[in-house]
Tab-separated table of C-alpha atoms and ligand atoms in Angstrom:
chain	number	residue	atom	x	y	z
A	1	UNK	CA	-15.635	28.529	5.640
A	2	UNK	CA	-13.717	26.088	7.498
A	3	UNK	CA	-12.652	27.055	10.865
A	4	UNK	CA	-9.481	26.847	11.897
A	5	UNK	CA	-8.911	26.054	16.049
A	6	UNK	CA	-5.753	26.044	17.737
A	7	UNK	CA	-3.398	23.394	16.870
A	8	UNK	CA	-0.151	22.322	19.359
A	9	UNK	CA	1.331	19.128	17.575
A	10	UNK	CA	1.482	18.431	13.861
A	11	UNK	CA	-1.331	17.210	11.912
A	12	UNK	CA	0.943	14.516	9.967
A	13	UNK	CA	-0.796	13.319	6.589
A	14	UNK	CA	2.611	12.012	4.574
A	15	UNK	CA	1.469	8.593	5.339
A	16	UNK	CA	-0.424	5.998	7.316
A	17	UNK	CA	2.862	4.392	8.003
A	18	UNK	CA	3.819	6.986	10.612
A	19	UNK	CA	1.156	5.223	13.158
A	20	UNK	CA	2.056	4.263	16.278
A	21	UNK	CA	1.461	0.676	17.774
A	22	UNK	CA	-1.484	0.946	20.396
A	23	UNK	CA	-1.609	0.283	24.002
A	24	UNK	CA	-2.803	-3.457	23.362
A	25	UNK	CA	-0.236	-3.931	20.737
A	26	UNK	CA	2.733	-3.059	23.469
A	27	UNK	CA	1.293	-5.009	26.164
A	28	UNK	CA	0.975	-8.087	23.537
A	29	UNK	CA	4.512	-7.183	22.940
A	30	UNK	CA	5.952	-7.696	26.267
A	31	UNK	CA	4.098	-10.809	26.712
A	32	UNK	CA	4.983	-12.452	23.821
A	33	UNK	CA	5.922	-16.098	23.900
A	34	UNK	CA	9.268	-16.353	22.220
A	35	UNK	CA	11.551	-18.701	20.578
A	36	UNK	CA	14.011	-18.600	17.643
A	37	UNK	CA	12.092	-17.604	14.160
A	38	UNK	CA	14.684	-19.361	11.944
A	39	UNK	CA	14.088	-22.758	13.444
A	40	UNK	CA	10.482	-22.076	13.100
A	41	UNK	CA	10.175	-21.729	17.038
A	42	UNK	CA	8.610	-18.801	17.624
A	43	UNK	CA	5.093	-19.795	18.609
A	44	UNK	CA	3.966	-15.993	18.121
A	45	UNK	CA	4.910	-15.924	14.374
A	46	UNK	CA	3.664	-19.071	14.005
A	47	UNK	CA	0.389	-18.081	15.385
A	48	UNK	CA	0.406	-14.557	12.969
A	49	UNK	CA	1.450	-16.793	10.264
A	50	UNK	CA	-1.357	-18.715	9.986
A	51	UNK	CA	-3.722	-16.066	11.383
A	52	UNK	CA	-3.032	-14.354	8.575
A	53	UNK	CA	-3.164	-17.126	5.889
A	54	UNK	CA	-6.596	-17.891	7.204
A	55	UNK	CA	-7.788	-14.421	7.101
A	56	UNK	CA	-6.437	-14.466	3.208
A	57	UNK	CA	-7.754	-17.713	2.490
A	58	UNK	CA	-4.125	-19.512	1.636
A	59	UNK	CA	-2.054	-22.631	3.534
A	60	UNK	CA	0.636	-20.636	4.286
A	61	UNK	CA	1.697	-17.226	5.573
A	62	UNK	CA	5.162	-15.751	6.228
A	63	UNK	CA	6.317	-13.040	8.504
A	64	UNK	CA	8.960	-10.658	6.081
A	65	UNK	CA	10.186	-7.246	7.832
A	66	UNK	CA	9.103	-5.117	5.286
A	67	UNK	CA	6.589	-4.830	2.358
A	68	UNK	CA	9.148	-4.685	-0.152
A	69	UNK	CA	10.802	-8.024	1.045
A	70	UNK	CA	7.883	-9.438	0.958
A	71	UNK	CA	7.196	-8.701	-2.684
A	72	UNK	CA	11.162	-9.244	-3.654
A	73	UNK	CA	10.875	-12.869	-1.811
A	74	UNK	CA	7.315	-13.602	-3.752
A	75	UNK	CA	8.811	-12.602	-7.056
A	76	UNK	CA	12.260	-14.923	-6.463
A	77	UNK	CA	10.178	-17.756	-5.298
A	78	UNK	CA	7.860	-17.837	-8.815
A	79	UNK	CA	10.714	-16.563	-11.401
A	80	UNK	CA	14.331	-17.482	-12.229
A	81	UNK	CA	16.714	-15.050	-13.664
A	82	UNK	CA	15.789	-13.577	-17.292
A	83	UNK	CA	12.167	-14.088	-16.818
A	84	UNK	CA	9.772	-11.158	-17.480
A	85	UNK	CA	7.063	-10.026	-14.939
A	86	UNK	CA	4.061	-8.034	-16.058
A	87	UNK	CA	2.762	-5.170	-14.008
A	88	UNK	CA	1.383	-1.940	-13.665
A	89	UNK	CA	3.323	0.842	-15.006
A	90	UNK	CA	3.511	2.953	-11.877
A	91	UNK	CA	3.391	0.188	-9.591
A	92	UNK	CA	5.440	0.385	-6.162
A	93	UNK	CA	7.280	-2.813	-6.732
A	94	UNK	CA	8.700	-0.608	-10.067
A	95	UNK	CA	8.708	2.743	-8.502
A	96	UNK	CA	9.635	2.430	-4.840
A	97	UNK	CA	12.021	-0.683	-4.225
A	98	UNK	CA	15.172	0.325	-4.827
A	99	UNK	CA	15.318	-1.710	-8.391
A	100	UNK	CA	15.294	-4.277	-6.473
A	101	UNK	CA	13.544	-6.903	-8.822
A	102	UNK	CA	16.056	-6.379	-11.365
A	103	UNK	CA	19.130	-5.970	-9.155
A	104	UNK	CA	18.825	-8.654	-6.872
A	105	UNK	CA	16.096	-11.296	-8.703
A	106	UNK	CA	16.933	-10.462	-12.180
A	107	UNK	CA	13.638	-10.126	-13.574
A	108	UNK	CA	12.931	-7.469	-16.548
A	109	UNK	CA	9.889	-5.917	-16.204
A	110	UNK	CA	6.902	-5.401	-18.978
A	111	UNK	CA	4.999	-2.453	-18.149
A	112	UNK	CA	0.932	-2.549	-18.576
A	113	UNK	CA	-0.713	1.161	-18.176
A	114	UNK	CA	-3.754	1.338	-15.998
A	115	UNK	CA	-6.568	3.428	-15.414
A	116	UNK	CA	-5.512	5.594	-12.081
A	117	UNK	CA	-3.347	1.867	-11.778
A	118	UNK	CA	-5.976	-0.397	-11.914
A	119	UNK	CA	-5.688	-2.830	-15.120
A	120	UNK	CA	-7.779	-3.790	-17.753
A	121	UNK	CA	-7.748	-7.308	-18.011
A	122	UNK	CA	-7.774	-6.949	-21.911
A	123	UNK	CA	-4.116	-4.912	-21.563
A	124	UNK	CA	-2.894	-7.354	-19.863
A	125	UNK	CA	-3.379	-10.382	-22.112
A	126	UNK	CA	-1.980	-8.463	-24.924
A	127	UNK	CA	1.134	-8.547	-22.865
A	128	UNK	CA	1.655	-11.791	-22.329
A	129	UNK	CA	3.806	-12.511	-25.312
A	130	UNK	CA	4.188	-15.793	-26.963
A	131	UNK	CA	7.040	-18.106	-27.192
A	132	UNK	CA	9.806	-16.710	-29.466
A	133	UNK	CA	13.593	-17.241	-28.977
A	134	UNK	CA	13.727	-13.312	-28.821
A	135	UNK	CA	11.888	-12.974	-25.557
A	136	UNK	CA	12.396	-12.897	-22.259
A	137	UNK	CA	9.883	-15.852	-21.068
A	138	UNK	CA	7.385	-14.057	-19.086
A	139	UNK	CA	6.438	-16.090	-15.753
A	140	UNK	CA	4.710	-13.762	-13.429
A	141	UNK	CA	1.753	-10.873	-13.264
A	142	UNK	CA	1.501	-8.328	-10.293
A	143	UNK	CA	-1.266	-6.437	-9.345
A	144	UNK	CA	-1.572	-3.754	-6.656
A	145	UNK	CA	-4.691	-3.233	-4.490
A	146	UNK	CA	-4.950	-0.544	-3.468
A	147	UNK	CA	-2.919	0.876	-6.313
A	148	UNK	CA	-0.661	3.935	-4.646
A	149	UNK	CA	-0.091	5.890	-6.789
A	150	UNK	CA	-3.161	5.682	-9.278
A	151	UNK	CA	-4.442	7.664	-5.861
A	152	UNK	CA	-5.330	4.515	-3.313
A	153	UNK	CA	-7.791	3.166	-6.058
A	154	UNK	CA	-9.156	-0.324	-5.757
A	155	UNK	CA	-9.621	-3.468	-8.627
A	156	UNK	CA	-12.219	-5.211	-8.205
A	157	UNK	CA	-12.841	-8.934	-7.215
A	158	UNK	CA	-13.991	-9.191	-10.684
A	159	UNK	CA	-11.207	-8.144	-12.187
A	160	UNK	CA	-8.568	-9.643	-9.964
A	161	UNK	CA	-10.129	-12.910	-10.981
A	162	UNK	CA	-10.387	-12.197	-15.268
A	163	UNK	CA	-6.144	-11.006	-14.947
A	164	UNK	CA	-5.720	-13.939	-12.644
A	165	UNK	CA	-7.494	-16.584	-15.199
A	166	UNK	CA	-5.433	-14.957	-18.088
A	167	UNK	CA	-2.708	-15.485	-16.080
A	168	UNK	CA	-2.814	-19.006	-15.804
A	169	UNK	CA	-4.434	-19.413	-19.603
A	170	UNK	CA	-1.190	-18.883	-20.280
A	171	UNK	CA	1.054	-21.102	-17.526
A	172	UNK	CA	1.880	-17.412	-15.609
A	173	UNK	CA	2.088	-17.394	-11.448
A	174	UNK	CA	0.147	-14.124	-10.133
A	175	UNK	CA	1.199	-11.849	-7.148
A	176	UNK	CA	-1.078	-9.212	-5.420
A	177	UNK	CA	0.887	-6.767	-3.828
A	178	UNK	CA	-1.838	-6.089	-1.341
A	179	UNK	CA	-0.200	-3.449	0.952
A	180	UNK	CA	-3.481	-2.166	1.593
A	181	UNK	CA	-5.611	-5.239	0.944
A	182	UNK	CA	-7.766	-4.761	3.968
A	183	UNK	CA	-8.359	-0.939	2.725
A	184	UNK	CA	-9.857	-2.533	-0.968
A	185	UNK	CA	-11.783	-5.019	0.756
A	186	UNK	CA	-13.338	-2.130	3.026
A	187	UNK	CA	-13.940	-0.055	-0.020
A	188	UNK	CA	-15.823	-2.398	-1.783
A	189	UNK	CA	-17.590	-4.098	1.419
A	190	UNK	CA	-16.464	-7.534	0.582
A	191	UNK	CA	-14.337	-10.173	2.691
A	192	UNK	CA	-10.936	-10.348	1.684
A	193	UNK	CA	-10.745	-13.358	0.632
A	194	UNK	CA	-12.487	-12.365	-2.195
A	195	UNK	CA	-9.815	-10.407	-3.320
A	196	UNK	CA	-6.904	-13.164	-2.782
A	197	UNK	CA	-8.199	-15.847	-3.687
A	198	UNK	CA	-7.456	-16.124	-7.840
A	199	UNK	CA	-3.696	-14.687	-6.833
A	200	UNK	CA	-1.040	-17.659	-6.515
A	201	UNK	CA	0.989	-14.953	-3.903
A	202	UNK	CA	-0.250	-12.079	-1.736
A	203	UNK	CA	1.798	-9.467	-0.108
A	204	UNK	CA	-0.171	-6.902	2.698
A	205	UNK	CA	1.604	-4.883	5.311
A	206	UNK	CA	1.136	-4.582	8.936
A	207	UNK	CA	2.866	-1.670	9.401
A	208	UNK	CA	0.204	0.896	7.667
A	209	UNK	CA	-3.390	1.436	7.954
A	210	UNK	CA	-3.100	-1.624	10.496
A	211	UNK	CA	-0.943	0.556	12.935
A	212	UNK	CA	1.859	-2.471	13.845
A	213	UNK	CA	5.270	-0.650	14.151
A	214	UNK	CA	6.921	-3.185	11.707
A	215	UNK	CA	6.342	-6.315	9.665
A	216	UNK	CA	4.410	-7.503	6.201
A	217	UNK	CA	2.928	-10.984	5.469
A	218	UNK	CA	3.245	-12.966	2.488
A	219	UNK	CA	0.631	-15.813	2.169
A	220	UNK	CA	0.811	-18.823	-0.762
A	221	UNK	CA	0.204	-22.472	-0.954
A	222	UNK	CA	3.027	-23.969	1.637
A	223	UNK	CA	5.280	-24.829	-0.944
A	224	UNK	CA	5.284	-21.600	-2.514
A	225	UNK	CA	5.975	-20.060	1.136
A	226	UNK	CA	8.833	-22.584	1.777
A	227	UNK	CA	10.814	-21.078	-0.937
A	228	UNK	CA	10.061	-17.385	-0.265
A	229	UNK	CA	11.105	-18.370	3.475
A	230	UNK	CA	14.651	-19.957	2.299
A	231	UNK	CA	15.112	-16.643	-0.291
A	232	UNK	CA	13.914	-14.119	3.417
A	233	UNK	CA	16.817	-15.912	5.408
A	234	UNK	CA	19.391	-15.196	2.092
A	235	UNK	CA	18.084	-11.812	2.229
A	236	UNK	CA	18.690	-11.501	5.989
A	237	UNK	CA	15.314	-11.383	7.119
A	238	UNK	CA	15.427	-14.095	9.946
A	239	UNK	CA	14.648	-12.373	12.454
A	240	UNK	CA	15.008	-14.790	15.712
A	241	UNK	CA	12.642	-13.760	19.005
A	242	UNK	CA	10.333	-11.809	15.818
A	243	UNK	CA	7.123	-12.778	18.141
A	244	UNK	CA	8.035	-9.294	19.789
A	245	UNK	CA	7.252	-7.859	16.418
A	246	UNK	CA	4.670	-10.793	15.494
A	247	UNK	CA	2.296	-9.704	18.549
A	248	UNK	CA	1.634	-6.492	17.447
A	249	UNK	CA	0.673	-7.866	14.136
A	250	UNK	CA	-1.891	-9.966	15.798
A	251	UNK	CA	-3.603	-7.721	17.345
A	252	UNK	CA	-3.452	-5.604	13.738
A	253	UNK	CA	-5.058	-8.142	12.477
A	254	UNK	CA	-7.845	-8.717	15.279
A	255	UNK	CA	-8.313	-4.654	16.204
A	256	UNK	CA	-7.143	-2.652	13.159
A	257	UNK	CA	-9.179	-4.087	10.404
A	258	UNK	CA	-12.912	-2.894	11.034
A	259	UNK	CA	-11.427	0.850	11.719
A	260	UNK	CA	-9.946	1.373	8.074
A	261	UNK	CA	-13.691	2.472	7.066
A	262	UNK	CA	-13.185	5.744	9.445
A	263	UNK	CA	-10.042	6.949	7.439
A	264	UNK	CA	-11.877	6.258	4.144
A	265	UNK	CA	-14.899	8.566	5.367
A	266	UNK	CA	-12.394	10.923	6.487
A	267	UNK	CA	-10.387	10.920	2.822
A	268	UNK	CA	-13.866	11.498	1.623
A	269	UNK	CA	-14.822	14.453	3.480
A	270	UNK	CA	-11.263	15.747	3.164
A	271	UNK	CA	-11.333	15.329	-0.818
A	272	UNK	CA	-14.326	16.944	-1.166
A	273	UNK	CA	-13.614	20.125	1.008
A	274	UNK	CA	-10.455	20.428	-1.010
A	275	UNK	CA	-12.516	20.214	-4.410
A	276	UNK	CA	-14.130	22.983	-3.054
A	277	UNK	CA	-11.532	25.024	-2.935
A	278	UNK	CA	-10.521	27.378	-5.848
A	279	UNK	CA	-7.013	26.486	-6.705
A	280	UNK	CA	-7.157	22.964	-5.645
A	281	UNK	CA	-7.357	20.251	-8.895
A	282	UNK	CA	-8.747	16.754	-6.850
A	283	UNK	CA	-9.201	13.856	-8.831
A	284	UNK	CA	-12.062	13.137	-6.821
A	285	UNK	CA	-12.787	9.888	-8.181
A	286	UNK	CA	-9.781	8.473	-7.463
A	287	UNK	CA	-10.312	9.300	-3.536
A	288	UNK	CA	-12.208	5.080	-3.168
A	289	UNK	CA	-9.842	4.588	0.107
A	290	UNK	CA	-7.618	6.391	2.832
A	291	UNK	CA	-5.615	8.638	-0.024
A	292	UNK	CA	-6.301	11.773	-1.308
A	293	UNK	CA	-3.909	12.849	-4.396
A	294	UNK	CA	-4.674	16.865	-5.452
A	295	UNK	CA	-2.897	19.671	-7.298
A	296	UNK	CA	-1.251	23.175	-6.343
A	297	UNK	CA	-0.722	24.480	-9.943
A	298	UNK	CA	-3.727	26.588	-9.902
A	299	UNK	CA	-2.111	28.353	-7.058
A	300	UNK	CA	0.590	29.556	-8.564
A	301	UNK	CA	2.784	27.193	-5.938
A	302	UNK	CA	4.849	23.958	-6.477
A	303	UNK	CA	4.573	21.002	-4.382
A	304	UNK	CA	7.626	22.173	-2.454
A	305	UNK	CA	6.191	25.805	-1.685
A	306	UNK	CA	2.930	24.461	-0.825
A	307	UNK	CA	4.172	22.101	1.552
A	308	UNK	CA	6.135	24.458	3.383
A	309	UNK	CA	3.320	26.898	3.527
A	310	UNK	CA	0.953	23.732	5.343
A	311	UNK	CA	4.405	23.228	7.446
A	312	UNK	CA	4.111	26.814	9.001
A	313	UNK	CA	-0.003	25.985	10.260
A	314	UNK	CA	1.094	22.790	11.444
A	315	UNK	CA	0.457	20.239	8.493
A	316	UNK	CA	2.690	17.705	7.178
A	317	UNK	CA	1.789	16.359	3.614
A	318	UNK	CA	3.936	14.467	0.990
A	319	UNK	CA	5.257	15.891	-2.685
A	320	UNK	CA	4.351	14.628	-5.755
A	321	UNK	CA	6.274	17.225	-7.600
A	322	UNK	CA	6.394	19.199	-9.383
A	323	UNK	CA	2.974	20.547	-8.303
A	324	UNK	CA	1.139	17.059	-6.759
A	325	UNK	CA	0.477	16.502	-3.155
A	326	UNK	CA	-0.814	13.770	-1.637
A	327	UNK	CA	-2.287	13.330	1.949
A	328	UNK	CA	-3.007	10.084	3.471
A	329	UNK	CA	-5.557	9.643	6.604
A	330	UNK	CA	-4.918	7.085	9.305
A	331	UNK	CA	-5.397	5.830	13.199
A	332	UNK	CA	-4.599	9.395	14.603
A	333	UNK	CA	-6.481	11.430	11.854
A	334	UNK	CA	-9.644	12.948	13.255
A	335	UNK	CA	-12.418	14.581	11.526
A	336	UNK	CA	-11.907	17.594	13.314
A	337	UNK	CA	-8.281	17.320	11.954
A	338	UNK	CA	-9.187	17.768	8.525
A	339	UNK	CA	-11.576	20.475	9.188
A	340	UNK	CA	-8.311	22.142	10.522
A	341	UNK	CA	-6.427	20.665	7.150
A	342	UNK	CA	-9.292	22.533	5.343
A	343	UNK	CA	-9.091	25.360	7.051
A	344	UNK	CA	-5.214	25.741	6.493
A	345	UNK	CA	-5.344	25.407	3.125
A	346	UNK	CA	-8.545	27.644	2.452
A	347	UNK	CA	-5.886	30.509	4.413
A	348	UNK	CA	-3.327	29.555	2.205
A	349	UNK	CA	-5.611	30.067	-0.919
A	350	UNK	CA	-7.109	33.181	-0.234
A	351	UNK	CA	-3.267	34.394	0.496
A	352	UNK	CA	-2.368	33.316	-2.824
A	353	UNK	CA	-5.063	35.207	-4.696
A	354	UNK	CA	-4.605	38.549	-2.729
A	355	UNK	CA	-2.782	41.150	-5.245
A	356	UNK	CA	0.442	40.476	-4.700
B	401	PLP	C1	4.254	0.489	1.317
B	401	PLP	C2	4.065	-0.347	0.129
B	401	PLP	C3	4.919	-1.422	-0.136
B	401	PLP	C4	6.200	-1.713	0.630
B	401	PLP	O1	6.122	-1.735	1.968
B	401	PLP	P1	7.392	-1.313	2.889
B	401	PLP	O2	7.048	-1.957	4.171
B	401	PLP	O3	7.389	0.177	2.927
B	401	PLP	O4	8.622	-1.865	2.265
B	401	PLP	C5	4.627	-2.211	-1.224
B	401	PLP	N1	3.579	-1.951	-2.015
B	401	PLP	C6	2.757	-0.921	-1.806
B	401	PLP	C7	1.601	-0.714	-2.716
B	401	PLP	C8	2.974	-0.067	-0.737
B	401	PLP	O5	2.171	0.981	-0.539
C-alpha cells in the first residue's frame, strides 16, 4: 500500500528538538550585536526579549537556556518553600525535570488528572483546598499547551481562561508551560495571545518546533520577570554574549511560526495511515498537533523490539514502553517521509503476522 523508496540518512521522528538552526538563523548568529547578558547589555536578547513578550502579549520576557529553567525560575519567582502547586498529573514539569520543583524550589505538588492532559476546569477548583493549618498553602496552577504526553493535545482559550479565573478566585498565580504554544495556537487558528493572556507566567521554547539550536522564553509582568531573572543567574543561567544564541531565536520567532501548520498536516496524514494499519492502536483523536502517540501490542512487539525493527529501515522513533511509541514531525519531516514511515511499518506488520 505504501511504497517504500530508497532511503540513505535516517528518517528521525524522536523529537522536534533534534532540528537544526537554518541558514538565516547562522548568518543572524555571526552578526549578532553583543554585549554582556548579566548587565542587561546584550542588545540581541534584549531585542528577543521583548520580541517575544510582545508576540505573548506580556511587559516582560526573559531569555532562560532551557525549557525546564524556564519553568523552575517561573515557579521560584510565584512560590516560597512549602507551598503547593496544582498541575496536571502527567505534566513535564512532574515527569521530565529532574524533580526539580521539589529539590531545588521546594514546592509539593497536587496532582489534577486530565483528559489526554488537558484539564477540566471543574477538577481543578476542587483542588484548590482551603485554609487549614494541615495544608500545604497552595499558591500556583500550571497548565501545559500542548500537553506532551496526553499526545500533543491542545486546551482551549476557553478553558485556559475558566482555570485561570479560578485561579485567581482564589488568590493563586498561574503558569502556562507553553513549550509548544505556537503549535496550540496553530491548531486552533487563533493568535497566541489568546492563549497567554489569563496566565500570570508563560514558558515556550525556541529550541523545538521553532528550529533555534538552544534557548526558551519566559514572559510575565516586569516585576514578575525581575525575580525569575535574579533566581536564572542563582541557577547559573547568565549567559554573557547570549545574543549568539538570542539571534537564532529571532529569527524563530519571525520564520518558524507560520510553518508549524505543515508538521500538523503531516502528523495527520501520518496518524491516519498508521490507524490503518492492522496491529497499530492510534489514539487518533489525540493527534490535534505535530505528535502522534500509537501502540505495538497488537503486534506481538514491545516498544523496544519495534523500535529496533524501524531502526534497521532507517527510522528513529521514541519508547513509551512497555508497548507505546511516539513519533513527532518537524522542519526536516517531509510528506514523502512518512509515506516511507508508512511504508516501513506496513513491512514490519505483514512480517509480524506471517506464521512464524
Ligand atoms: C520540552 C519541554 C519542556 C522543557 O524544555 P527543555 O528545553 O527540554 O528543558 C517543558 N515542557 C514541555 C511541555 C516540553 O515539551
Amino acid at each position: 500500500m505504501f511504497a517504500i523508496g530508497k532511503m540513505k540518512t535516517f528518517i528521525d521522528l524522536r523529537s522536534d528538538t533534534i532540528t537544526k538552526p537554518s541558514d538565516e538563523m547562522l548568518q543572524a548568529m555571526v552578526s549578532a550585536p553583543l554585549g554582556d547578558d548579566c548587565s542587561g547589555e546584550d542588545p540581541t536578547v534584549n531585542r528577543l526579549e521583548a520580541l517575544a513578550a510582545s508576540r505573548l502579549g506580556k511587559e516582560a520576557g526573559l531569555l532562560v537556556p532551557s525549557g525546564t529553567m524556564g519553568n523552575l525560575v517561573s515557579v521560584l519567582a510565584h512560590t516560597q518553600r512549602g507551598d503547593e502547586v496544582i498541575m496536571e498529573s502527567e505534566c513535564h514539569m512532574y515527569y521530565y525535570e529532574v524533580g526539580n520543583i521539589s529539590a531545588v524550589a521546594g514546592v509539593i505538588p497536587r496532582f489534577v488528572k486530565g483528559h489526554h492532559g488537558v484539564l477540566i476546569p471543574d477538577d481543578v477548583k476542587k483542588a484548590i483546598r482551603g485554609g487549614n493549618i494541615h495544608y500545604a498553602p497552595p499558591k500556583l496552577v500550571a497548565v501545559e499547551n500542548t500537553h506532551n504526553r496526553g499526545g500533543g493535545t491542545v486546551t482551549s482559550s476557553k478553558v485556559s481562561c475558566d482555570i485561570c479565573d479560578i485561579a485567581k478566585d482564589r488568590g493563586l498565580f498561574t503558569h502556562l508551560d507553553g513549550a509548544r504554544i505556537f503549535n496550540a495556537a496553530t491548531a486552533l487558528g487563533v493568535d497566541v495571545r489568546e492563549l497567554t493572556q489569563p496566565f500570570d507566567s508563560v514558558m515556550f521554547c525556541l529550541s523545538k518546533g521553532l528550529s533555534a539550536p538552544v534557548g526558551s522564553i519566559v514572559v510575565g509582568q516586569r516585576d514578575f520577570v525581575e525575580r525569575a531573572r535574579k533566581y536564572r543567574k542563582m541557577l547559573g543561567g547568565g549567559m554573557r554574549q547570549a545574543g549568539v544564541i538570542a539571534a537564532a531565536g529571532i529569527i524563530a520567532l519571525e520564520t518558524m511560526v507560520e510553518r508549524l501548520e505543515e508538521d500538523h498536516i503531516n502528523a495527520r496524514y501520518l496518524g491516519e495511515g498508521l490507524a490503518s494499519i492492522p496491529g497499530i492502536q492510534v489514539a487518533l483523536e489525540t493527534v490535534q498537533t505535530n505528535m502522534v502517540y500509537f501502540d505495538v501490542e497488537g503486534l506481538g512487539l514491545d516498544s523496544v523490539s519495534f523500535i529496533q525493527e524501524l531502526e534497521k529501515r532507517l527510522v528513529k522513533a521514541s519508547l513509551r514502553p512497555p508497548t507505546g511509541v511516539r513519533m513527532v514531525t518537524h522542519r526536516h519531516i517531509s510528506r514523502e517521509n512518512i509515506s516511507y514511515v508508512l511504508g516501513v511499518v506496513e513491512e514490519i506488520a505483514k512480517f509480524r503476522s506471517m506464521p512464524q
